[in-house]
Short mmCIF file of C-alpha atoms in Angstrom, two decimals:
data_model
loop_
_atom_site.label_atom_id
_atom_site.label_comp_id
_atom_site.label_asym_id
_atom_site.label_seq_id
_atom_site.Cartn_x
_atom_site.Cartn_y
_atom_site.Cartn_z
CA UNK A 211 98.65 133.62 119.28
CA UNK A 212 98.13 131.11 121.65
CA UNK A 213 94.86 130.17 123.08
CA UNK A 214 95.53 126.43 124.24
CA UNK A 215 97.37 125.17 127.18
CA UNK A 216 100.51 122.45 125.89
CA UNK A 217 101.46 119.23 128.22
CA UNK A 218 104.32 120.24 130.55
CA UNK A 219 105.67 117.96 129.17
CA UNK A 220 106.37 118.61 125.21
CA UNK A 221 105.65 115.44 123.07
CA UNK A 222 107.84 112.78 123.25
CA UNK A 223 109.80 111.39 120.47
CA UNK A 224 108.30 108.12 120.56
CA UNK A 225 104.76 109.14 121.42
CA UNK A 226 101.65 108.66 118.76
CA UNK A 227 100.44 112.24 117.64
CA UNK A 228 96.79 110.78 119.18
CA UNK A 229 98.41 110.47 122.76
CA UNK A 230 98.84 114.09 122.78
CA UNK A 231 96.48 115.75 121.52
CA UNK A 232 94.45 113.50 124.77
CA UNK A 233 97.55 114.84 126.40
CA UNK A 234 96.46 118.11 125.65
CA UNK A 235 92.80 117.53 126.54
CA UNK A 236 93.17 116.76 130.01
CA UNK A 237 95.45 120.19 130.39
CA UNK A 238 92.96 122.73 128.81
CA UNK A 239 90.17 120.42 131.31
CA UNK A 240 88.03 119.52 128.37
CA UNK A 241 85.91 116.58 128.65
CA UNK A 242 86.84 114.76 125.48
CA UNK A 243 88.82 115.72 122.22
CA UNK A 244 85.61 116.40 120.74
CA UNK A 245 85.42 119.70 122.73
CA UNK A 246 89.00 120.54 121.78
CA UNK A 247 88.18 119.38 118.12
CA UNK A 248 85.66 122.27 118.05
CA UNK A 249 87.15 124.68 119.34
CA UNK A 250 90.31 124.33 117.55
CA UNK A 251 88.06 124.24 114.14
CA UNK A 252 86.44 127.17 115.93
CA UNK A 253 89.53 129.29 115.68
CA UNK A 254 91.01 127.99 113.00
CA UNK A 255 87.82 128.93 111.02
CA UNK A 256 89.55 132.67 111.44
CA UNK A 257 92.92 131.94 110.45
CA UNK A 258 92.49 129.68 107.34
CA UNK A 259 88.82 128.18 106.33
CA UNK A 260 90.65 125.77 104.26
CA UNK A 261 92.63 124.03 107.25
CA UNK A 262 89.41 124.70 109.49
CA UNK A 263 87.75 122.39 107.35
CA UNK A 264 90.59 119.57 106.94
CA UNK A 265 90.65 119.43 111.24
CA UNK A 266 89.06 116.26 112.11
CA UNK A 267 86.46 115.88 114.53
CA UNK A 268 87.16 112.21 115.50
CA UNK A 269 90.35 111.42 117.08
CA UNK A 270 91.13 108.50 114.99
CA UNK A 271 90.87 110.05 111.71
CA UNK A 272 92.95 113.13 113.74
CA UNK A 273 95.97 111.16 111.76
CA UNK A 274 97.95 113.02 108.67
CA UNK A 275 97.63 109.30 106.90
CA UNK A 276 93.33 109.16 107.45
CA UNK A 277 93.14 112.36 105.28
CA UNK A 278 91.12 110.94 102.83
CA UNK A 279 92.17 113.40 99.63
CA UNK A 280 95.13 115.93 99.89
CA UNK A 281 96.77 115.66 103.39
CA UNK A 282 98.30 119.25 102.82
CA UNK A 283 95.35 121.02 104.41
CA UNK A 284 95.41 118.47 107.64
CA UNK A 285 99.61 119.24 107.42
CA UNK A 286 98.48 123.28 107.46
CA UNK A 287 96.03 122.58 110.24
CA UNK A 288 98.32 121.12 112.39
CA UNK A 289 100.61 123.67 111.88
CA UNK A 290 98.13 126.41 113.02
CA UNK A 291 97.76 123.91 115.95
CA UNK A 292 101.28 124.58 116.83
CA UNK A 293 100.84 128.19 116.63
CA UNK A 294 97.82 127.71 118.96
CA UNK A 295 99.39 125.63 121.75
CA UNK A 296 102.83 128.14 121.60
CA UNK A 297 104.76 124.82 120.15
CA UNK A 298 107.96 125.50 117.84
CA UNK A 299 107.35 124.57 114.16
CA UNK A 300 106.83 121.31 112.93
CA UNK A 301 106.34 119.92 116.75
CA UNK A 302 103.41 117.96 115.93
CA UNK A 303 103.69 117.29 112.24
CA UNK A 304 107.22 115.47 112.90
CA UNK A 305 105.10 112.60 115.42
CA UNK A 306 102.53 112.13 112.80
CA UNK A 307 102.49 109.36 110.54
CA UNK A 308 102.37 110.59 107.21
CA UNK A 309 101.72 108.82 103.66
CA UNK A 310 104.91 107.94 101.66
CA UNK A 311 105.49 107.82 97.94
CA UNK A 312 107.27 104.39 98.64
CA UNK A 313 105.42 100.96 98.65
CA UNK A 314 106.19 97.84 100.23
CA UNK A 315 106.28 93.53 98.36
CA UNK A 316 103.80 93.55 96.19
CA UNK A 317 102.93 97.31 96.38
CA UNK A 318 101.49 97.55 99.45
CA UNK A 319 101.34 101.11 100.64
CA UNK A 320 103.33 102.78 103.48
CA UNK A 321 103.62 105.27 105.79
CA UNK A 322 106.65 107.46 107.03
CA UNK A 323 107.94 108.62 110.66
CA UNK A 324 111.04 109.55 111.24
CA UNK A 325 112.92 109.00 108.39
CA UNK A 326 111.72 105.45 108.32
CA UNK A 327 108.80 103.85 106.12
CA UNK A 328 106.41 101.53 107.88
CA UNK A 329 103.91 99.13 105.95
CA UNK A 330 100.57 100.26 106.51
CA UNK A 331 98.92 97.14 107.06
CA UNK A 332 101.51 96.91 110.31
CA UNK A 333 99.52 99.69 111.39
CA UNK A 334 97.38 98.99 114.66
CA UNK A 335 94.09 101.77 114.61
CA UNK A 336 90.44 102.00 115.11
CA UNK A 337 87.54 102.34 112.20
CA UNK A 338 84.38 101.29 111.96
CA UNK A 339 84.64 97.62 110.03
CA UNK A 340 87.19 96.23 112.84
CA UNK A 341 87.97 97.53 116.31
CA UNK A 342 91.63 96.44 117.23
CA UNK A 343 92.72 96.92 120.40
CA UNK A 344 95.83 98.90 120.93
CA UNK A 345 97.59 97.26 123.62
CA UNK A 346 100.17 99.03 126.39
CA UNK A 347 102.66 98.22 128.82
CA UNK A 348 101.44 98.93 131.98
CA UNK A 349 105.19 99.46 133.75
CA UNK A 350 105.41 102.26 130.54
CA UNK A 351 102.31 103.59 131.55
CA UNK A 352 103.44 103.85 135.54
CA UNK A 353 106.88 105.51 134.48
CA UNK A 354 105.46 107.83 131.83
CA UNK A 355 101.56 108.26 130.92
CA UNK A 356 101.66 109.02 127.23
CA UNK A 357 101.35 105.82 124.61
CA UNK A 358 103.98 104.63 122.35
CA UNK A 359 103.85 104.74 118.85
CA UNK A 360 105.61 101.55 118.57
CA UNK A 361 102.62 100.02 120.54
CA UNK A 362 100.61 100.80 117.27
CA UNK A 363 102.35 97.88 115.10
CA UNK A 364 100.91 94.75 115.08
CA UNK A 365 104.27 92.84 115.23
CA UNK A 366 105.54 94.37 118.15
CA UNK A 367 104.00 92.50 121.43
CA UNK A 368 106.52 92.85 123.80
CA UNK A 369 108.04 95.82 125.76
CA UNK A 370 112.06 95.93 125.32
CA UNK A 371 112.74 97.73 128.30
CA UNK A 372 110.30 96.52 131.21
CA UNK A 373 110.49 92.52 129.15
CA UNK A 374 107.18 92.30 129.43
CA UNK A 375 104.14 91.35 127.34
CA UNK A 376 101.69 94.10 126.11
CA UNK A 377 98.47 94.23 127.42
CA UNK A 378 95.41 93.65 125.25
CA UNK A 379 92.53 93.69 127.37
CA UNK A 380 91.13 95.34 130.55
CA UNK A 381 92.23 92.70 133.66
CA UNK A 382 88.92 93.90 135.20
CA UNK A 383 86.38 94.19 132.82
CA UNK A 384 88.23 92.12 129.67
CA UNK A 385 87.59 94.38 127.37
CA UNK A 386 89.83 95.27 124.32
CA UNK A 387 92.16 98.48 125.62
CA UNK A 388 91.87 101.22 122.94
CA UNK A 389 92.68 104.66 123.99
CA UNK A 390 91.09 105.81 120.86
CA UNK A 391 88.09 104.81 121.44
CA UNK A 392 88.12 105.16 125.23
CA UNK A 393 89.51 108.98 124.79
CA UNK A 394 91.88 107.84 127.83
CA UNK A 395 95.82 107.03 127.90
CA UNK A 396 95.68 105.40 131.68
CA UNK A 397 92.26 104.14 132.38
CA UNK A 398 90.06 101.75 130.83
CA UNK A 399 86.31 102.89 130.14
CA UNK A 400 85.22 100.55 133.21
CA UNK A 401 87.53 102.95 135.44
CA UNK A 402 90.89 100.29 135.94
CA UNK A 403 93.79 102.12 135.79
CA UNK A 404 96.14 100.62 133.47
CA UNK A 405 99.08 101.33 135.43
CA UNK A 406 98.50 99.15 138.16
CA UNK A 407 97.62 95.70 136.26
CA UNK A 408 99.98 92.83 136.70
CA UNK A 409 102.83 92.78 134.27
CA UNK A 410 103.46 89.08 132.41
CA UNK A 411 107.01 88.60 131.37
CA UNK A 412 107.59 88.03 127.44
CA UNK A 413 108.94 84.76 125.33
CA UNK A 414 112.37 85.47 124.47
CA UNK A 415 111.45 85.25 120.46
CA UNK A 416 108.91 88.37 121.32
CA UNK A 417 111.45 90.35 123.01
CA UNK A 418 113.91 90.05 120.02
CA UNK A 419 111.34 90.69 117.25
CA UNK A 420 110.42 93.96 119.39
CA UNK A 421 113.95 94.86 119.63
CA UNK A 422 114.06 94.57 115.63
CA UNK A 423 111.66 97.10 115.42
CA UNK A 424 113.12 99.49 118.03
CA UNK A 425 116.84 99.47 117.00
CA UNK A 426 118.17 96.37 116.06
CA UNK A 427 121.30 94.19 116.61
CA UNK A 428 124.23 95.27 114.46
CA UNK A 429 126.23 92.46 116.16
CA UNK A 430 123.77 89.75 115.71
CA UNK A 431 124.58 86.46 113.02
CA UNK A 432 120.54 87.12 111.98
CA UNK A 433 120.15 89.05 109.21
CA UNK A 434 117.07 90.64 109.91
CA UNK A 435 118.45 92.08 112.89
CA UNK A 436 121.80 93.24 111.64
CA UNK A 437 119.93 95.33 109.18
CA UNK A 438 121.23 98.98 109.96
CA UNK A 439 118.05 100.00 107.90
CA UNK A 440 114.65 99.50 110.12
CA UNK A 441 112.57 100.21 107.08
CA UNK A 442 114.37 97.35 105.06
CA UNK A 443 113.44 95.15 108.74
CA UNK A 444 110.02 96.29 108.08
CA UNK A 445 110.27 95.74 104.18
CA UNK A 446 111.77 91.67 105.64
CA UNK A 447 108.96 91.48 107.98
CA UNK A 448 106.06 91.98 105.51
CA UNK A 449 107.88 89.86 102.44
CA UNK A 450 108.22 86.85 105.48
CA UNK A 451 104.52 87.58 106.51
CA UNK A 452 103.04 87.38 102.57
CA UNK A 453 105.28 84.26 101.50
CA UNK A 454 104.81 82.44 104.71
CA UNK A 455 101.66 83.49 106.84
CA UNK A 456 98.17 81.76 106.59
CA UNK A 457 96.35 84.35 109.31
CA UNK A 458 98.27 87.60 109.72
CA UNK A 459 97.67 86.74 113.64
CA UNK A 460 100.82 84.43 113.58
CA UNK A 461 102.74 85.93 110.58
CA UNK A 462 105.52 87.19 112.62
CA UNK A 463 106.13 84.62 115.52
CA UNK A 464 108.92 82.73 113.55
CA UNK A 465 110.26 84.89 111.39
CA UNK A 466 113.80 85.51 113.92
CA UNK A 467 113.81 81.91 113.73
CA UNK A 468 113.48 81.50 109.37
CA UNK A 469 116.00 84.56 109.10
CA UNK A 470 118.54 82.64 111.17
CA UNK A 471 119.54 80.39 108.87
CA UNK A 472 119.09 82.54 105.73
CA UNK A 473 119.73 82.46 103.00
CA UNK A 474 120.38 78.58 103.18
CA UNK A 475 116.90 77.82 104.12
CA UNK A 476 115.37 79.74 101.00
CA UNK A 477 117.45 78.17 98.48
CA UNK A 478 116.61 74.99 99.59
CA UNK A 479 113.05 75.57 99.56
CA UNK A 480 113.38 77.22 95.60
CA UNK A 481 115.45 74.02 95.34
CA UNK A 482 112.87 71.90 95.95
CA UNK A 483 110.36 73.59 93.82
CA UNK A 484 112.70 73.60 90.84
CA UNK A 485 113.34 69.59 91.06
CA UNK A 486 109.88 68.96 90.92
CA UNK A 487 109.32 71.67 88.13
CA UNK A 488 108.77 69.15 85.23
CA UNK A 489 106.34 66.82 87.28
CA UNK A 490 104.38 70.08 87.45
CA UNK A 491 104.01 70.51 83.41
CA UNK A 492 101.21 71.04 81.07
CA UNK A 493 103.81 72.31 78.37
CA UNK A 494 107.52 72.43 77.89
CA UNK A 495 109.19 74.73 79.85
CA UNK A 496 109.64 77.27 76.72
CA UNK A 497 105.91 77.83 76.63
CA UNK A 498 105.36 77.79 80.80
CA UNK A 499 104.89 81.25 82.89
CA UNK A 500 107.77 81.38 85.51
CA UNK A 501 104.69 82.07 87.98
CA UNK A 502 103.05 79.50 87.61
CA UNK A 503 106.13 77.18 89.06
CA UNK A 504 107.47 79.76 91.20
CA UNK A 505 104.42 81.55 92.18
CA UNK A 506 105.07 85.37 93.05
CA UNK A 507 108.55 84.78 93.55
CA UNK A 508 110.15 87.87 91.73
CA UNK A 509 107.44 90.23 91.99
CA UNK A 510 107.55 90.39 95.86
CA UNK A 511 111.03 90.17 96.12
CA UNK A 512 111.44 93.75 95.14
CA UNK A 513 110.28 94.86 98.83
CA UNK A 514 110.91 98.38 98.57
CA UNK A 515 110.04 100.94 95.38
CA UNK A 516 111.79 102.89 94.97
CA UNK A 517 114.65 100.90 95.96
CA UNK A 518 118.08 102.33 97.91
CA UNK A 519 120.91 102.45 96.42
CA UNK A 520 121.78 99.47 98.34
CA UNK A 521 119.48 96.77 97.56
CA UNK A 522 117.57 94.59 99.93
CA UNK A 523 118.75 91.27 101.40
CA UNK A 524 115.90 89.09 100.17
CA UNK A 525 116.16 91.40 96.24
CA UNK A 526 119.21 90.33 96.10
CA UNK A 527 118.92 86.83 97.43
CA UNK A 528 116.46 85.92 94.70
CA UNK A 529 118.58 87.55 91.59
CA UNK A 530 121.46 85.51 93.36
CA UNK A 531 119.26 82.07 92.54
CA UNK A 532 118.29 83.06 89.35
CA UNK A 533 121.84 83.35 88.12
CA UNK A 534 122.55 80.52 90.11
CA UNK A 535 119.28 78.56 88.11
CA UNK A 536 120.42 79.88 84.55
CA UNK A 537 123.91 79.08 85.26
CA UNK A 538 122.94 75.63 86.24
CA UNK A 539 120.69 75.00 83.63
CA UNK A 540 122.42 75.56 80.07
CA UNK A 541 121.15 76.10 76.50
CA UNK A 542 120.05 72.83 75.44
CA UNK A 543 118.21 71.31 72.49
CA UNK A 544 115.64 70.35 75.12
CA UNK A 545 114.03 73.29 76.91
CA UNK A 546 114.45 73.50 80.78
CA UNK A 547 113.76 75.14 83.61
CA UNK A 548 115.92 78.30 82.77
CA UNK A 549 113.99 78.47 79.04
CA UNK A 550 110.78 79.54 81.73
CA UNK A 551 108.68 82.84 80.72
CA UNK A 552 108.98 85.91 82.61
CA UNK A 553 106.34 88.73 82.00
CA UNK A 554 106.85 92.61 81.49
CA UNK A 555 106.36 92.96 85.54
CA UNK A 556 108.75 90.26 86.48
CA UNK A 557 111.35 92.00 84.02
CA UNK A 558 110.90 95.10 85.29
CA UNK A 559 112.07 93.53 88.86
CA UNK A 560 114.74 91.69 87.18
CA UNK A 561 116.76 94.31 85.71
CA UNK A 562 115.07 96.65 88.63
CA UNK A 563 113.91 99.04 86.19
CA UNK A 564 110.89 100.02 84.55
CA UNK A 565 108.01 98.74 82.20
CA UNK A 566 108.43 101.20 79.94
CA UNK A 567 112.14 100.67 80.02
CA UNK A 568 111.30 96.80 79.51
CA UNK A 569 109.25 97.80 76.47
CA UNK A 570 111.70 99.92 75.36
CA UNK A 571 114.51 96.91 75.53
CA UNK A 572 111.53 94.83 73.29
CA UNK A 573 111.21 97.69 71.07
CA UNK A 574 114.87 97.99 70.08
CA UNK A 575 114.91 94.53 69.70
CA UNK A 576 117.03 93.35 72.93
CA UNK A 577 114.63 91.34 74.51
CA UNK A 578 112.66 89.08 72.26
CA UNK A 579 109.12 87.72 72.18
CA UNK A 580 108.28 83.75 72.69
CA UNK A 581 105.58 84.41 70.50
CA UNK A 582 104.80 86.20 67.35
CA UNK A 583 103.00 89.70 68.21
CA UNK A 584 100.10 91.64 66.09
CA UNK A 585 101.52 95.26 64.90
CA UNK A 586 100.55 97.70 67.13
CA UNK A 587 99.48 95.26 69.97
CA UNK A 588 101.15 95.74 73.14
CA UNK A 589 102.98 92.95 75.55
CA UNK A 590 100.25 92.58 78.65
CA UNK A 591 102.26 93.04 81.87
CA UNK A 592 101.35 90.29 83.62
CA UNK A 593 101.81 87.60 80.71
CA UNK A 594 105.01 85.67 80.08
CA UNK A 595 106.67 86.55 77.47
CA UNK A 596 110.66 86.62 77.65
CA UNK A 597 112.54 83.97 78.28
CA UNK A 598 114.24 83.94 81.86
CA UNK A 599 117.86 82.79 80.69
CA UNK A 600 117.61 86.14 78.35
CA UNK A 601 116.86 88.22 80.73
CA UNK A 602 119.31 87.05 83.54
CA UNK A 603 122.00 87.19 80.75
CA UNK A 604 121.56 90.35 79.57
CA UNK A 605 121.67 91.39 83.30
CA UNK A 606 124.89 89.78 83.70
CA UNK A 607 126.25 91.85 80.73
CA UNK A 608 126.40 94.76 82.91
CA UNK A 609 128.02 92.93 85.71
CA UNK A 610 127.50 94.97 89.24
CA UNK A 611 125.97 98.45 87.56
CA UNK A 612 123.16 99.02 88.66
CA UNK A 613 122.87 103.04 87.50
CA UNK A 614 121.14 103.94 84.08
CA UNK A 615 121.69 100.39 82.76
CA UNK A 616 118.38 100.92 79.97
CA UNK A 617 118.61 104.01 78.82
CA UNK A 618 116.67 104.35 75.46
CA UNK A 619 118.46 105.92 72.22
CA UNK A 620 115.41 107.65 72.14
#
């Protein structure tokens, strides 16, 4: 059934799903993907209208994740693609990034390769409000001309193996490199071949935060690289960039460094927010939101949903100073800082359940208002409306279980 010429070479493991289909371009001697993209929507119009019509045009919205409705079609249209180029099954739709069902601190959306989830705002691509470059290593480029789909994420800037820094922009011409947009893996659209500019070598700190996203360092003292997980690294890397980061530009350039010395660093910092808690009141603590001390504390510390059965580092670091807050603050006549008021959400993250398991526990009378409720009217997710020592002690009431802990009667 095949019509199309494949690469001699198949696609590589780590190449983008963009990078070949160029690949396979420049084999069948067509003058730009456009050309293939018709006459791949050409034949496919026999085999299955359907997939015909969910076959992009444009190579950057060629991506399973662009599909703009139901990606099914463009993951049937890729398999006919297969069929067309003689490639086994699944050849192309295993290098395409593909929308997952998890989400990322504060439920930002993700996408999935390889068994691993990857936040999409990490994502490097071109579209018509902002043209990012998507840089390349030129000493890649020289050993093997097909991009990287690691050179798509924003924090990675540094090649592991050559120890070089990517490059963003043509040496000749200085304009941004984007083989999207230039429909060209080696050349830039002024004609400079990519291969032969001058190679800079990398910061250390760049080097390691690439390796973090490649495979890690099981040996390491830092906990974000000892992380056998590279979507929890991921999950790390986009908590660090929304606690910490005033431009996303410079989100990740000291995040090896801050991880170093966790979780000592991060306590103190809560610590110091806590002390000066009550200079920071309009009420007493009983009748003060936990958020608007702590900010968005809890909420972001659940970093993936659903979570594994292992929970993450930074999860687990913040339930650790909650205890360590309630613990630390007891039951007195006085309210304090423990007597705060956690909302339905925060709850939810607390017990690492659900809000209708949270209203369930309100329901049944485990969890009790601060205030008086209307009938009928229901809690507002956001507000605060449980008292934090509550919560944290009913948590501690099932110790280390963390399986089918709320269960309704009902």
């Amino acid at each position: 059934m095949a019509f199309l010429f494949s690469p001699k070479a198949r696609a590589y493991h780590d190449e983008s799903l963009e990078s070949y289909l160029l690949r396979v371009v420049a084999e069948n001697n067509f003058d730009s993907y456009h050309q293939l993209s018709f006459a791949i929507r050409e034949e496919l119009h026999e085999l299955d209208f359907e997939a015909h019509g969910a076959f992009p045009i444009e190579l950057k919205r060629l991506n399973i994740y662009h599909a703009k409705h139901n990606s099914h079609f463009r993951m049937r249209a890729l398999g006919l693609l297969e069929s067309l180029l003689g490639l086994p099954p699944y050849e192309l739709q295993k290098i395409a990034l593909l929308r997952s069902n998890r989400t990322f601190s504060g439920g930002a959306a993700a996408l999935h390769r390889y068994g691993v989830d990857i936040p999409l705002s990490f994502i490097r691509y071109e579209n018509e409000e902002n043209l990012e470059s998507i840089p390349v290593c030129p000493a890649c480029l020289n050993d093997e001309p097909y991009i990287r789909q690691v050179w798509h994420l924003k924090p990675y800037n540094a090649c592991v193996k050559h120890r070089c820094e990517l490059l963003h922009r043509c040496p000749d011409c200085q304009a941004s490199i984007n083989y999207i947009q230039n429909q060209s893996i080696t050349h830039c659209l002024c004609g400079f071949r990519l291969s032969k500019a001058a190679i800079t070598p990398a910061e250390n700190a760049n080097i390691v935060l690439a390796n973090c996203l490649m495979g890690g360092d099981a040996k390491s003292i830092n906990i974000l690289l000892n992380q056998t997980s590279l979507t929890h690294r991921f999950a790390a890397l986009l908590w660090y960039q929304k606690r910490y980061a005033k431009s996303h530009s410079t989100s990740f350039e000291n995040a090896i460094e801050y991880f170093e010395s966790w979780p000592e660093n991060f306590y103190q910092e809560l610590e110091a927010i806590t002390l000066s808690a009550e200079s920071r009141l309009i009420k007493l603590f009983n009748h003060t939101d936990f958020r608007s001390i702590y900010g968005e504390l809890v909420l972001h510390s659940r970093c993936l949903l659903p979570e594994d059965k292992e929970p993450h580092f930074i999860y687990a670091s913040v339930i650790g100073y909650l205890h360590k807050l309630v613990d630390s603050h007891p039951k007195m006549k006085k309210p304090n800082v423990a007597d705060m008021l956690v909302s339905v959400s925060e709850t939810a993250v607390i017990l690492a359940t659900t809000h209708e398991q949270v209203y369930r526990l309100y329901q049944d009378g485990i969890l009790t208002s601060s205030f008086r409720q209307k009938m009928a009217e229901r809690v507002e997710p956001n507000k605060g409306v449980f008292f934090l020592r509550q919560v944290i002690e009913y948590k501690n009431s099932f110790g280390n279980e963390r399986q089918g802990m709320y269960i309704s009667a009902w």
